[in-house]
Amino acid sequence: MSKLVISIHRKTGEKDVTFKVLYCGICHSDLHKMRNEWSDSIYPLVPGREIVGEVIEVGSKVQKFRVGDKVAVGCLVGSCHSCQNCVNNLENYCQKNIPTYGAKYIDGTITYGGFSDFMVEDEHFVVSIPNNLPLDAAAPLLCAGITVYGPFRYFGLDQPGMHVGVVGLGGLGHLAVKFAKALGLKVTVISTSPNKKKEAIQHLGADSFIISKNEDQMQAAMGTLDGIIDTVSAVHPLKPLIDLLKSHGKLIMVGAPEKPLELPLVPLILAMERLLKADVKYRFVIDIGNTLKPCMLLVFGD
């Protein structure tokens, strides 16, 4: 049976790296885009943004790469290079950033992702792969990996001894657990699937496992987590997760549900519900005299 291979890419520019795609991870976002669930898909569509390959040609002004290098490309292939976000290496916030696929490049052509056989990209958006890192294992790091690693660092959830929760044990979640353990954190996996407990604890090294539909388990874990990385891409309630956080804990959403989630604000600003549940020792005291706000709550005890 013959195989039809289609390769559509531009010519190698002076700052471009052309590489043969060897591996590409499949991201849940690929599914959203293929189904146009975000209402922004451009067809024909070639997904793939966890891409690893081998350089076969470089432009005349390329400095970081040469033919034969193992390289990777993630979620972006272009930006304006001049706004404050670009200057600060935050191209993902650039208003003119160009996604790896399903977008228009600066020359007006449509960008195609890693389900291609070859790619041509600006060297600024290409990264090197260490020789000792298996290429197939490296691919998921380009989207899922950085998506969960970044929040640990950016939001200060990277201090050994901290207790973090990871919601969902899929492509993002399993990497979140591995990164968290490598950072020296205590990890609780929160999942709707009891059959993932063995994988989470015995294979990935999680310290505990909670079934999110089990009210007793969720109640027992209330107020124990410094932060939560929520990787779920389906619609799900947030209030039960908020209840698991310590005061000033952080809930970080990295999943991308196709429909908006409801964010209950009352549990974030009031303590009466905690008082009703008797989960505070020993007394809430309202500091009425020293604040201009309607009330300030101080918690005494541990």
mmCIF file of N, CA, C and O in Angstrom, residues 9-80:
data_model
loop_
_atom_site.group_PDB
_atom_site.id
_atom_site.type_symbol
_atom_site.label_atom_id
_atom_site.label_comp_id
_atom_site.label_asym_id
_atom_site.label_seq_id
_atom_site.Cartn_x
_atom_site.Cartn_y
_atom_site.Cartn_z
ATOM 1 N N HIS A 9 5.891 23.838 2.954
ATOM 2 C CA HIS A 9 6.628 24.778 3.805
ATOM 3 C C HIS A 9 7.343 25.788 2.927
ATOM 4 O O HIS A 9 7.601 25.570 1.752
ATOM 5 N N ARG A 10 7.668 26.903 3.539
ATOM 6 C CA ARG A 10 8.322 27.968 2.775
ATOM 7 C C ARG A 10 9.805 27.659 2.594
ATOM 8 O O ARG A 10 10.350 26.745 3.223
ATOM 9 N N LYS A 11 10.449 28.442 1.768
ATOM 10 C CA LYS A 11 11.885 28.292 1.583
ATOM 11 C C LYS A 11 12.629 28.754 2.825
ATOM 12 O O LYS A 11 12.137 29.572 3.594
ATOM 13 N N THR A 12 13.825 28.242 3.008
ATOM 14 C CA THR A 12 14.629 28.593 4.164
ATOM 15 C C THR A 12 15.125 30.029 4.046
ATOM 16 O O THR A 12 15.882 30.369 3.125
ATOM 17 N N GLY A 13 14.691 30.878 4.988
ATOM 18 C CA GLY A 13 15.147 32.254 5.007
ATOM 19 C C GLY A 13 16.490 32.390 5.689
ATOM 20 O O GLY A 13 17.023 31.425 6.242
ATOM 21 N N GLU A 14 17.050 33.592 5.700
ATOM 22 C CA GLU A 14 18.398 33.782 6.239
ATOM 23 C C GLU A 14 18.498 33.506 7.734
ATOM 24 O O GLU A 14 19.581 33.191 8.231
ATOM 25 N N LYS A 15 17.404 33.610 8.469
ATOM 26 C CA LYS A 15 17.416 33.321 9.906
ATOM 27 C C LYS A 15 16.602 32.075 10.252
ATOM 28 O O LYS A 15 16.298 31.824 11.415
ATOM 29 N N ASP A 16 16.295 31.284 9.230
ATOM 30 C CA ASP A 16 15.454 30.093 9.422
ATOM 31 C C ASP A 16 16.267 28.825 9.612
ATOM 32 O O ASP A 16 17.403 28.699 9.129
ATOM 33 N N VAL A 17 15.636 27.887 10.303
ATOM 34 C CA VAL A 17 16.166 26.533 10.466
ATOM 35 C C VAL A 17 15.156 25.576 9.848
ATOM 36 O O VAL A 17 13.977 25.586 10.193
ATOM 37 N N THR A 18 15.613 24.765 8.904
ATOM 38 C CA THR A 18 14.756 23.748 8.305
ATOM 39 C C THR A 18 15.121 22.395 8.901
ATOM 40 O O THR A 18 16.299 22.030 8.951
ATOM 41 N N PHE A 19 14.124 21.680 9.389
ATOM 42 C CA PHE A 19 14.423 20.382 10.000
ATOM 43 C C PHE A 19 13.377 19.344 9.613
ATOM 44 O O PHE A 19 12.226 19.658 9.321
ATOM 45 N N LYS A 20 13.837 18.108 9.602
ATOM 46 C CA LYS A 20 12.967 16.979 9.345
ATOM 47 C C LYS A 20 12.305 16.595 10.658
ATOM 48 O O LYS A 20 12.985 16.407 11.667
ATOM 49 N N VAL A 21 10.987 16.514 10.666
ATOM 50 C CA VAL A 21 10.255 16.155 11.884
ATOM 51 C C VAL A 21 10.427 14.663 12.148
ATOM 52 O O VAL A 21 10.167 13.824 11.271
ATOM 53 N N LEU A 22 10.871 14.348 13.360
ATOM 54 C CA LEU A 22 11.049 12.956 13.763
ATOM 55 C C LEU A 22 9.965 12.488 14.731
ATOM 56 O O LEU A 22 9.508 11.356 14.655
ATOM 57 N N TYR A 23 9.576 13.362 15.657
ATOM 58 C CA TYR A 23 8.539 13.033 16.639
ATOM 59 C C TYR A 23 7.664 14.256 16.887
ATOM 60 O O TYR A 23 8.137 15.392 16.818
ATOM 61 N N CYS A 24 6.404 14.008 17.185
ATOM 62 C CA CYS A 24 5.498 15.096 17.564
ATOM 63 C C CYS A 24 4.469 14.563 18.550
ATOM 64 O O CYS A 24 3.769 13.578 18.266
ATOM 65 N N GLY A 25 4.392 15.192 19.710
ATOM 66 C CA GLY A 25 3.393 14.811 20.692
ATOM 67 C C GLY A 25 2.005 15.245 20.250
ATOM 68 O O GLY A 25 1.845 16.152 19.434
ATOM 69 N N ILE A 26 0.995 14.580 20.789
ATOM 70 C CA ILE A 26 -0.392 14.933 20.504
ATOM 71 C C ILE A 26 -0.963 15.615 21.741
ATOM 72 O O ILE A 26 -1.091 15.008 22.799
ATOM 73 N N CYS A 27 -1.295 16.886 21.586
ATOM 74 C CA CYS A 27 -1.793 17.710 22.691
ATOM 75 C C CYS A 27 -3.322 17.750 22.638
ATOM 76 O O CYS A 27 -3.921 17.664 21.566
ATOM 77 N N HIS A 28 -3.951 17.904 23.803
ATOM 78 C CA HIS A 28 -5.410 18.007 23.821
ATOM 79 C C HIS A 28 -5.877 19.234 23.037
ATOM 80 O O HIS A 28 -6.975 19.245 22.475
ATOM 81 N N SER A 29 -5.020 20.259 22.989
ATOM 82 C CA SER A 29 -5.364 21.446 22.209
ATOM 83 C C SER A 29 -5.497 21.110 20.723
ATOM 84 O O SER A 29 -6.267 21.755 20.001
ATOM 85 N N ASP A 30 -4.738 20.118 20.252
ATOM 86 C CA ASP A 30 -4.872 19.686 18.858
ATOM 87 C C ASP A 30 -6.303 19.239 18.571
ATOM 88 O O ASP A 30 -6.863 19.541 17.515
ATOM 89 N N LEU A 31 -6.864 18.524 19.525
ATOM 90 C CA LEU A 31 -8.233 18.051 19.360
ATOM 91 C C LEU A 31 -9.217 19.213 19.326
ATOM 92 O O LEU A 31 -10.137 19.246 18.494
ATOM 93 N N HIS A 32 -9.021 20.178 20.240
ATOM 94 C CA HIS A 32 -9.888 21.363 20.240
ATOM 95 C C HIS A 32 -9.827 22.077 18.895
ATOM 96 O O HIS A 32 -10.852 22.488 18.339
ATOM 97 N N LYS A 33 -8.603 22.240 18.381
ATOM 98 C CA LYS A 33 -8.436 22.966 17.121
ATOM 99 C C LYS A 33 -9.004 22.182 15.945
ATOM 100 O O LYS A 33 -9.627 22.761 15.045
ATOM 101 N N MET A 34 -8.802 20.875 15.923
ATOM 102 C CA MET A 34 -9.333 20.059 14.835
ATOM 103 C C MET A 34 -10.849 20.136 14.778
ATOM 104 O O MET A 34 -11.447 20.155 13.706
ATOM 105 N N ARG A 35 -11.483 20.224 15.941
ATOM 106 C CA ARG A 35 -12.939 20.279 16.011
ATOM 107 C C ARG A 35 -13.466 21.712 16.008
ATOM 108 O O ARG A 35 -14.664 21.920 16.102
ATOM 109 N N ASN A 36 -12.561 22.669 15.944
ATOM 110 C CA ASN A 36 -12.923 24.084 15.979
ATOM 111 C C ASN A 36 -13.747 24.432 17.222
ATOM 112 O O ASN A 36 -14.683 25.237 17.179
ATOM 113 N N GLU A 37 -13.392 23.827 18.345
ATOM 114 C CA GLU A 37 -14.137 24.063 19.577
ATOM 115 C C GLU A 37 -13.838 25.427 20.188
ATOM 116 O O GLU A 37 -14.551 25.870 21.090
ATOM 117 N N TRP A 38 -12.794 26.080 19.717
ATOM 118 C CA TRP A 38 -12.500 27.443 20.172
ATOM 119 C C TRP A 38 -12.929 28.485 19.136
ATOM 120 O O TRP A 38 -12.669 29.671 19.302
ATOM 121 N N SER A 39 -13.558 28.011 18.073
ATOM 122 C CA SER A 39 -14.120 28.880 17.021
ATOM 123 C C SER A 39 -13.079 29.780 16.358
ATOM 124 O O SER A 39 -13.398 30.892 15.935
ATOM 125 N N ASP A 40 -11.845 29.321 16.256
ATOM 126 C CA ASP A 40 -10.811 30.133 15.606
ATOM 127 C C ASP A 40 -9.934 29.326 14.658
ATOM 128 O O ASP A 40 -8.891 29.795 14.211
ATOM 129 N N SER A 41 -10.352 28.103 14.330
ATOM 130 C CA SER A 41 -9.529 27.243 13.479
ATOM 131 C C SER A 41 -9.527 27.726 12.038
ATOM 132 O O SER A 41 -10.534 28.231 11.530
ATOM 133 N N ILE A 42 -8.365 27.584 11.397
ATOM 134 C CA ILE A 42 -8.205 27.912 9.981
ATOM 135 C C ILE A 42 -7.873 26.619 9.237
ATOM 136 O O ILE A 42 -6.934 25.909 9.596
ATOM 137 N N TYR A 43 -8.658 26.318 8.214
ATOM 138 C CA TYR A 43 -8.438 25.093 7.447
ATOM 139 C C TYR A 43 -7.880 25.419 6.062
ATOM 140 O O TYR A 43 -8.162 26.488 5.522
ATOM 141 N N PRO A 44 -7.057 24.550 5.471
ATOM 142 C CA PRO A 44 -6.657 23.240 5.980
ATOM 143 C C PRO A 44 -5.766 23.375 7.220
ATOM 144 O O PRO A 44 -4.969 24.310 7.324
ATOM 145 N N LEU A 45 -5.917 22.435 8.138
ATOM 146 C CA LEU A 45 -5.255 22.484 9.432
ATOM 147 C C LEU A 45 -4.309 21.303 9.591
ATOM 148 O O LEU A 45 -4.703 20.159 9.377
ATOM 149 N N VAL A 46 -3.054 21.593 9.931
ATOM 150 C CA VAL A 46 -2.079 20.547 10.246
ATOM 151 C C VAL A 46 -1.617 20.779 11.679
ATOM 152 O O VAL A 46 -0.833 21.685 11.945
ATOM 153 N N PRO A 47 -2.130 20.001 12.651
ATOM 154 C CA PRO A 47 -1.808 20.234 14.062
ATOM 155 C C PRO A 47 -0.387 19.815 14.421
ATOM 156 O O PRO A 47 0.408 19.412 13.573
ATOM 157 N N GLY A 48 -0.096 19.902 15.723
ATOM 158 C CA GLY A 48 1.193 19.462 16.237
ATOM 159 C C GLY A 48 2.067 20.591 16.719
ATOM 160 O O GLY A 48 2.524 21.403 15.911
ATOM 161 N N ARG A 49 2.307 20.655 18.053
ATOM 162 C CA ARG A 49 3.176 21.697 18.589
ATOM 163 C C ARG A 49 4.086 21.195 19.699
ATOM 164 O O ARG A 49 4.525 21.960 20.542
ATOM 165 N N GLU A 50 4.350 19.907 19.692
ATOM 166 C CA GLU A 50 5.374 19.308 20.549
ATOM 167 C C GLU A 50 6.334 18.572 19.613
ATOM 168 O O GLU A 50 6.301 17.370 19.480
ATOM 169 N N ILE A 51 7.190 19.336 18.954
ATOM 170 C CA ILE A 51 7.873 18.873 17.746
ATOM 171 C C ILE A 51 9.371 18.716 17.968
ATOM 172 O O ILE A 51 10.032 19.613 18.499
ATOM 173 N N VAL A 52 9.887 17.588 17.552
ATOM 174 C CA VAL A 52 11.323 17.311 17.646
ATOM 175 C C VAL A 52 11.807 16.811 16.294
ATOM 176 O O VAL A 52 11.131 16.007 15.635
ATOM 177 N N GLY A 53 12.969 17.282 15.878
ATOM 178 C CA GLY A 53 13.490 16.840 14.591
ATOM 179 C C GLY A 53 14.980 17.046 14.444
ATOM 180 O O GLY A 53 15.677 17.370 15.417
ATOM 181 N N GLU A 54 15.473 16.863 13.225
ATOM 182 C CA GLU A 54 16.905 16.991 12.924
ATOM 183 C C GLU A 54 17.101 18.030 11.820
ATOM 184 O O GLU A 54 16.443 17.989 10.782
ATOM 185 N N VAL A 55 18.034 18.953 12.058
ATOM 186 C CA VAL A 55 18.283 20.058 11.135
ATOM 187 C C VAL A 55 18.870 19.535 9.828
ATOM 188 O O VAL A 55 19.834 18.754 9.825
ATOM 189 N N ILE A 56 18.286 20.001 8.707
ATOM 190 C CA ILE A 56 18.811 19.614 7.398
ATOM 191 C C ILE A 56 19.311 20.828 6.609
ATOM 192 O O ILE A 56 20.010 20.665 5.608
ATOM 193 N N GLU A 57 18.959 22.041 7.055
ATOM 194 C CA GLU A 57 19.419 23.243 6.369
ATOM 195 C C GLU A 57 19.274 24.435 7.302
ATOM 196 O O GLU A 57 18.334 24.498 8.098
ATOM 197 N N VAL A 58 20.227 25.375 7.220
ATOM 198 C CA VAL A 58 20.147 26.600 8.023
ATOM 199 C C VAL A 58 20.365 27.808 7.121
ATOM 200 O O VAL A 58 21.071 27.743 6.110
ATOM 201 N N GLY A 59 19.752 28.933 7.508
ATOM 202 C CA GLY A 59 19.919 30.160 6.758
ATOM 203 C C GLY A 59 21.289 30.769 6.966
ATOM 204 O O GLY A 59 22.018 30.418 7.906
ATOM 205 N N SER A 60 21.630 31.730 6.123
ATOM 206 C CA SER A 60 22.971 32.320 6.126
ATOM 207 C C SER A 60 23.296 33.086 7.404
ATOM 208 O O SER A 60 24.461 33.260 7.750
ATOM 209 N N LYS A 61 22.284 33.562 8.136
ATOM 210 C CA LYS A 61 22.524 34.332 9.354
ATOM 211 C C LYS A 61 22.180 33.557 10.631
ATOM 212 O O LYS A 61 22.190 34.123 11.724
ATOM 213 N N VAL A 62 21.932 32.264 10.494
ATOM 214 C CA VAL A 62 21.656 31.431 11.669
ATOM 215 C C VAL A 62 22.944 31.200 12.446
ATOM 216 O O VAL A 62 23.974 30.833 11.859
ATOM 217 N N GLN A 63 22.905 31.416 13.750
ATOM 218 C CA GLN A 63 24.106 31.311 14.583
ATOM 219 C C GLN A 63 24.073 30.146 15.567
ATOM 220 O O GLN A 63 25.131 29.640 15.959
ATOM 221 N N LYS A 64 22.894 29.710 15.969
ATOM 222 C CA LYS A 64 22.804 28.735 17.056
ATOM 223 C C LYS A 64 22.762 27.283 16.597
ATOM 224 O O LYS A 64 22.965 26.375 17.405
ATOM 225 N N PHE A 65 22.522 27.039 15.317
ATOM 226 C CA PHE A 65 22.307 25.665 14.872
ATOM 227 C C PHE A 65 23.090 25.361 13.596
ATOM 228 O O PHE A 65 23.450 26.260 12.845
ATOM 229 N N ARG A 66 23.316 24.080 13.415
ATOM 230 C CA ARG A 66 23.961 23.613 12.194
ATOM 231 C C ARG A 66 23.326 22.288 11.770
ATOM 232 O O ARG A 66 22.618 21.639 12.559
ATOM 233 N N VAL A 67 23.585 21.903 10.541
ATOM 234 C CA VAL A 67 23.000 20.674 10.009
ATOM 235 C C VAL A 67 23.378 19.484 10.896
ATOM 236 O O VAL A 67 24.534 19.324 11.303
ATOM 237 N N GLY A 68 22.386 18.662 11.213
ATOM 238 C CA GLY A 68 22.595 17.485 12.047
ATOM 239 C C GLY A 68 22.175 17.660 13.487
ATOM 240 O O GLY A 68 22.016 16.672 14.223
ATOM 241 N N ASP A 69 22.000 18.910 13.915
ATOM 242 C CA ASP A 69 21.565 19.161 15.298
ATOM 243 C C ASP A 69 20.160 18.624 15.524
ATOM 244 O O ASP A 69 19.308 18.653 14.631
ATOM 245 N N LYS A 70 19.919 18.165 16.755
ATOM 246 C CA LYS A 70 18.571 17.771 17.163
ATOM 247 C C LYS A 70 17.897 18.985 17.794
ATOM 248 O O LYS A 70 18.451 19.609 18.707
ATOM 249 N N VAL A 71 16.719 19.324 17.302
ATOM 250 C CA VAL A 71 16.067 20.563 17.709
ATOM 251 C C VAL A 71 14.591 20.314 18.002
ATOM 252 O O VAL A 71 14.045 19.244 17.706
ATOM 253 N N ALA A 72 13.952 21.347 18.571
ATOM 254 C CA ALA A 72 12.530 21.236 18.910
ATOM 255 C C ALA A 72 11.846 22.585 18.746
ATOM 256 O O ALA A 72 12.485 23.636 18.813
ATOM 257 N N VAL A 73 10.542 22.527 18.533
ATOM 258 C CA VAL A 73 9.701 23.719 18.428
ATOM 259 C C VAL A 73 8.444 23.478 19.245
ATOM 260 O O VAL A 73 7.876 22.374 19.228
ATOM 261 N N GLY A 74 8.016 24.523 19.963
ATOM 262 C CA GLY A 74 6.826 24.416 20.794
ATOM 263 C C GLY A 74 5.632 25.131 20.202
ATOM 264 O O GLY A 74 5.302 24.968 19.034
ATOM 265 N N CYS A 75 4.997 25.980 21.013
ATOM 266 C CA CYS A 75 3.687 26.550 20.659
ATOM 267 C C CYS A 75 3.746 27.779 19.761
ATOM 268 O O CYS A 75 2.736 28.148 19.173
ATOM 269 N N LEU A 76 4.902 28.441 19.683
ATOM 270 C CA LEU A 76 4.997 29.679 18.916
ATOM 271 C C LEU A 76 6.075 29.608 17.857
ATOM 272 O O LEU A 76 7.111 28.957 18.056
ATOM 273 N N VAL A 77 5.835 30.319 16.750
ATOM 274 C CA VAL A 77 6.854 30.392 15.697
ATOM 275 C C VAL A 77 7.096 31.832 15.258
ATOM 276 O O VAL A 77 7.858 32.082 14.329
ATOM 277 N N GLY A 78 6.466 32.794 15.911
ATOM 278 C CA GLY A 78 6.673 34.178 15.520
ATOM 279 C C GLY A 78 6.105 35.158 16.523
ATOM 280 O O GLY A 78 5.214 34.824 17.305
ATOM 281 N N SER A 79 6.640 36.385 16.523
ATOM 282 C CA SER A 79 6.129 37.487 17.346
ATOM 283 C C SER A 79 6.684 38.780 16.762
ATOM 284 O O SER A 79 7.462 38.765 15.802
ATOM 285 N N CYS A 80 6.331 39.922 17.378
ATOM 286 C CA CYS A 80 6.748 41.205 16.809
ATOM 287 C C CYS A 80 8.204 41.537 17.118
ATOM 288 O O CYS A 80 8.818 42.354 16.441
#
